Short mmCIF file of C-alpha atoms and ligand atoms in Angstrom, two decimals:
data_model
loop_
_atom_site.label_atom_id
_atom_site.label_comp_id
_atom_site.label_asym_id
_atom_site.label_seq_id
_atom_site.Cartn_x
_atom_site.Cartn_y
_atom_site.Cartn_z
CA UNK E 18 -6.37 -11.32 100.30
CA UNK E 19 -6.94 -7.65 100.89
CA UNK E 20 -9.98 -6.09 98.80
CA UNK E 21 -8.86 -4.78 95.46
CA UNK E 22 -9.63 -0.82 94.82
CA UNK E 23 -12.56 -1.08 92.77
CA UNK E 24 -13.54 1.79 90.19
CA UNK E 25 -16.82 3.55 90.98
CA UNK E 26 -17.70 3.30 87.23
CA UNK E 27 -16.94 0.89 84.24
CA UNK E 28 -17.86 -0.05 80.39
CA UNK E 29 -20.40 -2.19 79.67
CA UNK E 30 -22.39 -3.06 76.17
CA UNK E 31 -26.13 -1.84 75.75
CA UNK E 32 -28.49 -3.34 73.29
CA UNK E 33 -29.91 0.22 71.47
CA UNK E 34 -31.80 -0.74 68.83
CA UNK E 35 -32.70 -4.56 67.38
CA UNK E 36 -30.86 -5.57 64.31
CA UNK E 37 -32.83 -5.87 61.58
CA UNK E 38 -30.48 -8.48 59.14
CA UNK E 39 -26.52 -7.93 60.26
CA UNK E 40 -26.37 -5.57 62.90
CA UNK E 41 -24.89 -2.46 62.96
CA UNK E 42 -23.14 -0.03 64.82
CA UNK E 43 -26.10 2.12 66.16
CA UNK E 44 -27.69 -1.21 67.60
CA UNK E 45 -25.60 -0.85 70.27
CA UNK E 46 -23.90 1.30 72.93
CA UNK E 47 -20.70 0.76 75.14
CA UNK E 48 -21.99 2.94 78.28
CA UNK E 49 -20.20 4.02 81.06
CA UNK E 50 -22.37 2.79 84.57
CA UNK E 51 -21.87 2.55 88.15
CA UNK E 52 -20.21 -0.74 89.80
CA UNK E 53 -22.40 -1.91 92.27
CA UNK E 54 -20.62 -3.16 95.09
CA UNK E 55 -21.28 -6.99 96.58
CA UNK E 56 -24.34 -7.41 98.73
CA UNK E 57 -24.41 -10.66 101.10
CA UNK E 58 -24.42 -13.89 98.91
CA UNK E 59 -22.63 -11.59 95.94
CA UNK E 60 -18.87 -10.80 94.44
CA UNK E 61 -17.95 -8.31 92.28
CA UNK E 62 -15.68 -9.67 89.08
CA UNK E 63 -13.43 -7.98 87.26
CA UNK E 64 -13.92 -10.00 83.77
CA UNK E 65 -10.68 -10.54 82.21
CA UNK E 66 -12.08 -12.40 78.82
CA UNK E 67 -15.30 -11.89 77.73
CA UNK E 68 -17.26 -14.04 75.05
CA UNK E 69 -19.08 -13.60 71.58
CA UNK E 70 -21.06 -16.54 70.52
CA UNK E 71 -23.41 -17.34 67.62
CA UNK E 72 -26.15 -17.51 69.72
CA UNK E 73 -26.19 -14.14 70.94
CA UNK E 74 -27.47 -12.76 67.70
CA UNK E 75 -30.67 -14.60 68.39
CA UNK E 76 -30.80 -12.97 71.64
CA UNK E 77 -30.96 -9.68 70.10
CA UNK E 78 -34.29 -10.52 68.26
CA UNK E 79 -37.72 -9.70 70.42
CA UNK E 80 -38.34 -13.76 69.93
CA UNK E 81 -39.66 -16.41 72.69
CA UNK E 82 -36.65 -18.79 72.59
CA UNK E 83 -34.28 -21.12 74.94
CA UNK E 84 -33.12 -17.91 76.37
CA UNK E 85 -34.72 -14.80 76.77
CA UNK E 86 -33.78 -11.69 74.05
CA UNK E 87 -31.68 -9.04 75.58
CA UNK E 88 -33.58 -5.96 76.41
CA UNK E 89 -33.16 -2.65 75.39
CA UNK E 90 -31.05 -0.01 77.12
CA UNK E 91 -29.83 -2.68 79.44
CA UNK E 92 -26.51 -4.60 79.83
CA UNK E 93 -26.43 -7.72 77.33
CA UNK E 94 -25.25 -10.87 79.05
CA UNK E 95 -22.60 -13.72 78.36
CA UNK E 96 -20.03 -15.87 79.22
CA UNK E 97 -16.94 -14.78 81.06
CA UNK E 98 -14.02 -15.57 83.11
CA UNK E 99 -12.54 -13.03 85.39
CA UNK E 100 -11.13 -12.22 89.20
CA UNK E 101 -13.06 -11.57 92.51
CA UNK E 102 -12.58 -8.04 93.57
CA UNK E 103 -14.46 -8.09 96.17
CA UNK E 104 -16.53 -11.11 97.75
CA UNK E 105 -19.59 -11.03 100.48
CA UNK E 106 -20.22 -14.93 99.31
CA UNK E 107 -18.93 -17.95 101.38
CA UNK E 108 -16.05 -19.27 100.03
CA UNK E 109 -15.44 -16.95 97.50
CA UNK E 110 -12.04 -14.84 98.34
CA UNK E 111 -10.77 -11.88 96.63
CA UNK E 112 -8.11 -13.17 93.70
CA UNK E 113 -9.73 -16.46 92.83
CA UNK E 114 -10.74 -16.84 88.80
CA UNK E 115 -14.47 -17.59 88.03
CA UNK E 116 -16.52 -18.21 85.05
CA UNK E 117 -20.69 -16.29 85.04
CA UNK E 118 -23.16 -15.41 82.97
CA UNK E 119 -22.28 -11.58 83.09
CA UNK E 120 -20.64 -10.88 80.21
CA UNK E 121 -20.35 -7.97 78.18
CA UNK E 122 -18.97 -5.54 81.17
CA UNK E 123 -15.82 -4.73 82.60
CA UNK E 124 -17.05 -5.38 86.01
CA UNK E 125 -19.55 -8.12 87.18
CA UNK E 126 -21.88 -7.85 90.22
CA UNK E 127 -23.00 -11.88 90.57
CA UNK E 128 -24.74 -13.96 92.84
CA UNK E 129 -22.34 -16.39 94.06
CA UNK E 130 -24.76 -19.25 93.20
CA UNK E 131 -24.49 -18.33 89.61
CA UNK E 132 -20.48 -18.31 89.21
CA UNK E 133 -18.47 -21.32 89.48
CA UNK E 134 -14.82 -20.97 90.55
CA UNK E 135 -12.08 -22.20 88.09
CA UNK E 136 -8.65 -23.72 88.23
CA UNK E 137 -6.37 -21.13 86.40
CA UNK E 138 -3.45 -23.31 87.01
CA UNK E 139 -4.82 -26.08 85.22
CA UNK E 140 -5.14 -23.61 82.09
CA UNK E 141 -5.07 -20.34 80.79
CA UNK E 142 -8.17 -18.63 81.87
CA UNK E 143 -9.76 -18.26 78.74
CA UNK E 144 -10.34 -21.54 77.94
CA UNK E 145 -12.97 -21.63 80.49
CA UNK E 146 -15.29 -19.90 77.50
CA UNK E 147 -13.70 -22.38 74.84
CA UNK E 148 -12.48 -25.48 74.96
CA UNK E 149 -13.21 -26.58 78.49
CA UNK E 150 -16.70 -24.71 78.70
CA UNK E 151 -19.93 -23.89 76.84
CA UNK E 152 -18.31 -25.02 72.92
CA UNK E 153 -16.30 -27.81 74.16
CA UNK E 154 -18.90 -29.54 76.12
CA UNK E 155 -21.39 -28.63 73.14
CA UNK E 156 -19.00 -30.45 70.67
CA UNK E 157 -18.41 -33.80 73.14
CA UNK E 158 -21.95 -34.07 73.53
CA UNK E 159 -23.25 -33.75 70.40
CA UNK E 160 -20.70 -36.51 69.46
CA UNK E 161 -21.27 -38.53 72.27
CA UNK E 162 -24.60 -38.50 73.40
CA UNK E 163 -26.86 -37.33 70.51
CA UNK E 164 -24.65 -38.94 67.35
CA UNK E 165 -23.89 -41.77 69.49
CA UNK E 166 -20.42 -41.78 67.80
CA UNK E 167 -19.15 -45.06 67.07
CA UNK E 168 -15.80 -46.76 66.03
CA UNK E 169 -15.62 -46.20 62.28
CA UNK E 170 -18.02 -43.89 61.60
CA UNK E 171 -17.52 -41.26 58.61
CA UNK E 172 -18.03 -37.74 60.05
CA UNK E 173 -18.97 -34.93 58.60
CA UNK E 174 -18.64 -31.15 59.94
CA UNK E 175 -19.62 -27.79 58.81
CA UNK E 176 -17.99 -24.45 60.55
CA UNK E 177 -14.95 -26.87 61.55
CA UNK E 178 -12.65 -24.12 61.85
CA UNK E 179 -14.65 -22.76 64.69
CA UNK E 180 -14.48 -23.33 68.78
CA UNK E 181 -17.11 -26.18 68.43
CA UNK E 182 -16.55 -27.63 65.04
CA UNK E 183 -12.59 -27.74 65.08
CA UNK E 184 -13.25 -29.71 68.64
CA UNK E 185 -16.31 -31.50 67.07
CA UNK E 186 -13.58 -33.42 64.29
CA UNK E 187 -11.00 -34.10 66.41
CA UNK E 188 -12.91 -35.65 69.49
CA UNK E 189 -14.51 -37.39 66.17
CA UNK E 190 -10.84 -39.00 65.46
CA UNK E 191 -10.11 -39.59 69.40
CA UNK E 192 -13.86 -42.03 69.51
CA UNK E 193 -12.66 -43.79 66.67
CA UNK E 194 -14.30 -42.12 63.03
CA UNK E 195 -12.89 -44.26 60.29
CA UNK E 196 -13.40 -40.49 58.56
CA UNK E 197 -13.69 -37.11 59.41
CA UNK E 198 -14.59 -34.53 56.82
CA UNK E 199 -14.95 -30.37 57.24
CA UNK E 200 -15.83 -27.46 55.74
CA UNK E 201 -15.03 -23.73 56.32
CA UNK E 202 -14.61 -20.58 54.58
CA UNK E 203 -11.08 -20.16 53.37
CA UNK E 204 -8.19 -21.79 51.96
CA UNK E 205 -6.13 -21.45 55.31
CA UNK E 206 -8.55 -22.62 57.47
CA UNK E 207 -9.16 -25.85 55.46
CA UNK E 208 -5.65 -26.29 55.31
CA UNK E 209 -5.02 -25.96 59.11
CA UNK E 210 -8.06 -28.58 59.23
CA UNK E 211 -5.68 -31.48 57.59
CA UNK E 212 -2.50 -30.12 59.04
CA UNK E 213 -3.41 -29.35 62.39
CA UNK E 214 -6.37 -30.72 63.36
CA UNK E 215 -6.02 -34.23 61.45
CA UNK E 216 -9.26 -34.01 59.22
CA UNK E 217 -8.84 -36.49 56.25
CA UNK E 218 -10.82 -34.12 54.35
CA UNK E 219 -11.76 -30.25 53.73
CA UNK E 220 -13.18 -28.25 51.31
CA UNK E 221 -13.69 -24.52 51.31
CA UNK E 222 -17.42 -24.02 50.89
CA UNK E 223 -17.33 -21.07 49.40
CA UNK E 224 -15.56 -22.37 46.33
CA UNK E 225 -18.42 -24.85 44.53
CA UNK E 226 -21.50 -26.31 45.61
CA UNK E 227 -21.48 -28.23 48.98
CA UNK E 228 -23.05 -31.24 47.47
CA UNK E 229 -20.77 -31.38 45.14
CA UNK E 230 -17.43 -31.30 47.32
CA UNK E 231 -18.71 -33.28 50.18
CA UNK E 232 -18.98 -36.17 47.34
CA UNK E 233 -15.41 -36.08 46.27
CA UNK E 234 -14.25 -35.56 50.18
CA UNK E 235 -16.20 -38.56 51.49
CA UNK E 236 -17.22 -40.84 48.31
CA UNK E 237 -18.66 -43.65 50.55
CA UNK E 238 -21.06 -41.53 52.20
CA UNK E 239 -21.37 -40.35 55.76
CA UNK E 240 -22.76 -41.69 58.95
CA UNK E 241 -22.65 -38.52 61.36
CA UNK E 242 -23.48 -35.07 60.01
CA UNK E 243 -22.41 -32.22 62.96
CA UNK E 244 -24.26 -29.54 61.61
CA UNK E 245 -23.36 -26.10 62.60
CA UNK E 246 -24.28 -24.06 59.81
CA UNK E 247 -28.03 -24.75 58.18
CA UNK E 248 -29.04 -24.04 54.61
CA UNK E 249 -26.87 -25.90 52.27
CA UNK E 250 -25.07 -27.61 54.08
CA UNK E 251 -27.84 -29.49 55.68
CA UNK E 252 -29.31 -30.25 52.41
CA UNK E 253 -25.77 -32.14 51.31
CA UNK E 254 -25.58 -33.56 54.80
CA UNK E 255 -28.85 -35.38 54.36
CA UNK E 256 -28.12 -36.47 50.46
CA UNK E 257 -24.54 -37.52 51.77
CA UNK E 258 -25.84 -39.52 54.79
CA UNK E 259 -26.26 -43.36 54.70
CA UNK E 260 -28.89 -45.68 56.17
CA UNK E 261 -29.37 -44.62 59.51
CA UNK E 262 -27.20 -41.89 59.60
CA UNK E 263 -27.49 -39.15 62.43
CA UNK E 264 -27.42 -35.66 62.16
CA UNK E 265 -27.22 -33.30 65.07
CA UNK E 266 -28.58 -30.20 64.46
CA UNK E 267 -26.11 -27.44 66.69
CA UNK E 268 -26.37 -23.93 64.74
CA UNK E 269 -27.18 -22.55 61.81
CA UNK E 270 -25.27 -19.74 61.39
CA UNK E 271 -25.76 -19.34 57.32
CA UNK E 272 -29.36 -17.85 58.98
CA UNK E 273 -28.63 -15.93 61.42
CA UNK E 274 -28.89 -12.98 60.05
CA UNK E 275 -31.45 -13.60 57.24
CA UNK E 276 -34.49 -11.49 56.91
CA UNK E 277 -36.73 -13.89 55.28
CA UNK E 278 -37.24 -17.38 56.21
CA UNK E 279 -35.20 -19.85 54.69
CA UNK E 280 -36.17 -22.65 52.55
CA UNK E 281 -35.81 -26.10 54.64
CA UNK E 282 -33.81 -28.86 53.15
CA UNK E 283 -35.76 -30.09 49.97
CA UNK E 284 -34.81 -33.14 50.13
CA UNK E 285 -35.99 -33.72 53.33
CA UNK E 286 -37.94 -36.86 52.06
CA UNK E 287 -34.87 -38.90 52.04
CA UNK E 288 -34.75 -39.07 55.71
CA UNK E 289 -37.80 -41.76 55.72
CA UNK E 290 -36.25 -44.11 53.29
CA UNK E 291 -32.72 -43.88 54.90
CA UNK E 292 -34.33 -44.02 58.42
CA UNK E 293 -32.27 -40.74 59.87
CA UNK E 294 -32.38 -39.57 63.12
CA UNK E 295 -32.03 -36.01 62.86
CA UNK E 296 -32.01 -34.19 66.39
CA UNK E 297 -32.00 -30.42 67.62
CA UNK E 298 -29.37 -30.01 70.64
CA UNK E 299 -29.04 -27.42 73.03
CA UNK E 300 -25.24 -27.91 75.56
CA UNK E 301 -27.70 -26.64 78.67
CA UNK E 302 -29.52 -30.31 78.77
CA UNK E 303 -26.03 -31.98 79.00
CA UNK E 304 -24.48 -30.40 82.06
CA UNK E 305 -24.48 -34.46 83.62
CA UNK E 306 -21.87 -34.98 81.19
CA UNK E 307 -19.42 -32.49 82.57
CA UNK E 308 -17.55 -34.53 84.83
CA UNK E 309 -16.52 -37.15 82.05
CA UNK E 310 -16.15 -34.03 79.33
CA UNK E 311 -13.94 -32.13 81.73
CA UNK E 312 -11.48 -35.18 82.41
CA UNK E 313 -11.28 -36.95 78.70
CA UNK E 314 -10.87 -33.23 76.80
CA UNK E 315 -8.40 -32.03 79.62
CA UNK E 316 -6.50 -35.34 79.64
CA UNK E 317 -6.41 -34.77 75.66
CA UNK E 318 -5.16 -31.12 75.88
CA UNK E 319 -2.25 -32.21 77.90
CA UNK E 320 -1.29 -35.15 76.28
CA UNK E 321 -1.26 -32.97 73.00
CA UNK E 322 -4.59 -35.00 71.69
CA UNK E 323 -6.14 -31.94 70.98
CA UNK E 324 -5.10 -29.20 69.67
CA UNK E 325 -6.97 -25.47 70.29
CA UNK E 326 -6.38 -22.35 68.86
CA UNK E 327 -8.57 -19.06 70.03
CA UNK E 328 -8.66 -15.53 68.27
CA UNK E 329 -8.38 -12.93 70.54
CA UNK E 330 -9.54 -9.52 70.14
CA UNK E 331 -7.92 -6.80 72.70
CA UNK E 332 -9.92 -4.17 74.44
CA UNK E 333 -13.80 -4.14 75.21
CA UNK E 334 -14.26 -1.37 73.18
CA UNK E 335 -13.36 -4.06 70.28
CA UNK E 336 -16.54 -6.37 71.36
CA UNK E 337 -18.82 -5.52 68.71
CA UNK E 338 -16.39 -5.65 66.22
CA UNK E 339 -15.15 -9.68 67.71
CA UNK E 340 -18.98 -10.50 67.19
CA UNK E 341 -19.26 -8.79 63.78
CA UNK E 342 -15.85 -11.03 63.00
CA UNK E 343 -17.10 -13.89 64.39
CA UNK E 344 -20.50 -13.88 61.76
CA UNK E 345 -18.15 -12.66 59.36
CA UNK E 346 -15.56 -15.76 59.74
CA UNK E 347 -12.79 -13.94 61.14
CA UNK E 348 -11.90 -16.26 63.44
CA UNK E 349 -10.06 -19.51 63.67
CA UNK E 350 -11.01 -21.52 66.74
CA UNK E 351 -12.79 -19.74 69.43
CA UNK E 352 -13.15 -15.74 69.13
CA UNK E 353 -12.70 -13.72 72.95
CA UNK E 354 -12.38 -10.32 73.86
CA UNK E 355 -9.09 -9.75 76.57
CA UNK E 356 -9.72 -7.32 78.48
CA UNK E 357 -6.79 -5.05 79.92
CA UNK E 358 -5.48 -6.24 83.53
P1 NAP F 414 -17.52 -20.50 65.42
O1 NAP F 414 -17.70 -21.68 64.53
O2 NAP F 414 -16.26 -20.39 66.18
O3 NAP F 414 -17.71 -19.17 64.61
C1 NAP F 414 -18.70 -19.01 63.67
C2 NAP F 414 -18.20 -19.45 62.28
O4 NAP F 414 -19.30 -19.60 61.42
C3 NAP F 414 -17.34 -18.40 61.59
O5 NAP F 414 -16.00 -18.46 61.98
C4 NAP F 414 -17.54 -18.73 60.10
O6 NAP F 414 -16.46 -19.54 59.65
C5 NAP F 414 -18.83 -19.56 60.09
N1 NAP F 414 -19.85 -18.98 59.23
C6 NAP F 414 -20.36 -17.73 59.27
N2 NAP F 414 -21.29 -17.57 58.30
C7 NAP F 414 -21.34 -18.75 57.61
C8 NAP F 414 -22.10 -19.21 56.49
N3 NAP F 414 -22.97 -18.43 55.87
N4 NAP F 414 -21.89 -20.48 56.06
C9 NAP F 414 -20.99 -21.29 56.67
N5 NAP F 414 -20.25 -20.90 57.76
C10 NAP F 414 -20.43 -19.65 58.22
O7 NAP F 414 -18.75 -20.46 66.42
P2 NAP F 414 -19.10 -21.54 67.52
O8 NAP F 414 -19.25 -20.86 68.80
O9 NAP F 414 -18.17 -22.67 67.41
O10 NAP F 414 -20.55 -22.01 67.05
C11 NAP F 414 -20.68 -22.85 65.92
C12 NAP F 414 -22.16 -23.19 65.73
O11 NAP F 414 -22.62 -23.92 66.87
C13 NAP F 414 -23.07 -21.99 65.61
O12 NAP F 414 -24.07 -22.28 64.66
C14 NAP F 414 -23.68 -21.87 66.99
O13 NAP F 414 -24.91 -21.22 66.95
C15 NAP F 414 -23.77 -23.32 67.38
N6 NAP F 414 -23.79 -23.61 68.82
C16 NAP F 414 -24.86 -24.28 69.29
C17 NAP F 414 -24.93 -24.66 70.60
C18 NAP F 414 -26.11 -25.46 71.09
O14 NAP F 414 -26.25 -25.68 72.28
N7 NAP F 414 -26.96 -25.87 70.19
C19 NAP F 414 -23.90 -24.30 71.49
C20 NAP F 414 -22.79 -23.60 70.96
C21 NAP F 414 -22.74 -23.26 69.62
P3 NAP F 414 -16.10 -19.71 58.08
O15 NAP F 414 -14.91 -18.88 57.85
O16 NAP F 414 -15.85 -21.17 57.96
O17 NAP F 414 -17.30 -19.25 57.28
C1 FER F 415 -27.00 -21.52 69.39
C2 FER F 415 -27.84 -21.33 68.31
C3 FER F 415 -29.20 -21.50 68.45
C4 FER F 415 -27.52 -21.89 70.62
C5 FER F 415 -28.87 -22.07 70.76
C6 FER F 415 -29.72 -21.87 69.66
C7 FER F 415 -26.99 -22.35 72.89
C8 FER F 415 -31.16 -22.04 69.85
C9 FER F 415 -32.08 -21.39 69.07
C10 FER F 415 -33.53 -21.48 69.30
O1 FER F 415 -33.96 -22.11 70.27
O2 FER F 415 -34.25 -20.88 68.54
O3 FER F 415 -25.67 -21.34 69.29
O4 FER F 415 -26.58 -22.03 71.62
#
């Protein structure tokens, strides 16, 4: 395929200032900044979606974590999906869809080695950031690997309206869970939880204590807590859990933007009695599991298994405001940014 024209300049999101509590607008800049062109081993993508995640609020801190914290005055990073405009890379051809690392930005300058073609006639290109990437395979292999899941187990998720928790119940059903339980923030999504997505049980956490509503939704107990939100959840989780019960510890989003440290789980001591395995996950040790996530959640999606919903926000300009709405809960399913073609 002919080389695309390629603009000599294009948008692309600058960490300013570091948030201190929920960011605001003056953390950050959209700036206006040269393409680069391919050099050998390179392509240039055109990112048609573009990612927010939880986990790039952390990255904004000046912290040592998993991943290093954006700097300032330069381009922040995340997932993507988007088109090869131009290609000096083996096997890499002008048109074909790939999913990097350099989110963010309009246009993408990316070593080959770090951008992994994708099928966009096996599904819609966004999915790549959603249910067949980063959130999907975090929600199979917390299930699968660090729960263990078994036939009848009671689950219980937190943030189950979201890209990893709505997946996290319903691949909970498809191994088997005698129960599956969620939570989220608002009447509609904890209706779409029973209607669409087959939970036996929601509440809307905002509406009474946690502890309180997990114990009507699941009176038996639990044997799998998914945790993506912290705080209290976790406390109820560990209450609600039976002997040797597992909790996987994904996010903690009630924290996220806290300025003081919060207060750990106070019951905490139960865990030695009840013999819990509680355990921290992070998707990047799982990547072996990609083969078998990739076939069983694909096979699901098209034989209507699984059902996934995204909220899509148009227009990088809009990006700040998708990860605001994302912390904020405005999103059902997975929250991306389209870009204009
Ligand atoms: P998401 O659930 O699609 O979106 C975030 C959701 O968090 C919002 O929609 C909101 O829904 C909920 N939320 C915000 N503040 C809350 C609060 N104070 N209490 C309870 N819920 C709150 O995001 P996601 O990408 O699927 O990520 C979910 C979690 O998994 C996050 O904690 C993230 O950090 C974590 N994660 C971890 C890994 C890993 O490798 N460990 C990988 C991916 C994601 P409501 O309307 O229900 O409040
Ligand atoms: C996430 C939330 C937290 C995540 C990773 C972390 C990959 C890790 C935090 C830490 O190491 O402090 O969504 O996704």
């Amino acid at each position: 395929m002919a080389e695309q024209p390629v603009p000599a300049t294009a948008r692309e999101w600058h960490l300013k200032a570091r948030p201190n509590g929920w960011p605001v607008a003056t953390d950050v800049a959209l700036v206006e900044a040269p393409v680069r062109l391919p050099e050998p081993g390179e392509i240039l993508v055109r990112n048609a979606y573009l990612s927010v995640d939880p986990y790039m609020r952390g990255r904004m801190n000046d912290v040592k974590s998993y991943a290093p914290p954006y700097q300032l005055d330069r381009p922040m990073d995340g997932g993507a999906v988007g088109y090869v405009a131009a290609s000096a890379a083996e096997g890499f051809e002008v048109g074909d869809a790939v999913l990097h690392g350099q989110g963010w930005r309009e246009y993408a300058t990316v070593q080959a080695a770090h951008a992994v073609k994708v099928d966009a006639s096996k599904a819609p290109l966004s999915y790549f950031l959603g249910v067949l990437g980063m959130p999907g395979l975090t929600a199979y292999a917390g299930l699968v690997s660090v729960a263990g899941i078994k036939p009848g187990d009671v689950v219980f998720v937190s943030g189950a309206a979201g890209a990893v928790g709505s997946l996290v119940g319903q691949i909970a059903r498809l191994k088997g869970a005698s129960r599956v339980v969620g939570s989220a923030g608002s009447a509609a999504k904890v209706a779409k939880l029973v209607d669409d997505y087959g939970f036996d049980a929601a509440f809307n956490y905002k509406e009474g204590p946690v502890r309180e509503q997990l114990a009507k939704a699941a009176p038996e107990g639990i044997d799998v807590y998914f945790d993506n939100v912290g705080g209290e959840h976790l406390e109820a989780a560990i209450g609600a859990l039976g002997v040797h019960g597992r909790a996987v510890l994904c996010g903690a989003i009630a924290q996220y933007n806290e300025t003081a440290p919060s207060p750990g789980p106070r019951n905490l001591v139960q865990a030695i009695g009840k013999r819990l395995r509680i355990e921290g996950m992070l998707v990047g040790d799982h990547a072996a599991l990609q083969p078998q996530f990739t076939a069983e959640v694909a096979g699901w999606l098209t034989d209507g298994g699984l059902r996934y919903d995204e909220t899509s926000v148009e227009g990088i300009e809009r990006m700040m405001d998708a990860f605001l709405g994302l912390m904020r809960g405005e999103n059902t399913g997975k929250m991306v940014v389209r870009l204009a073609s």
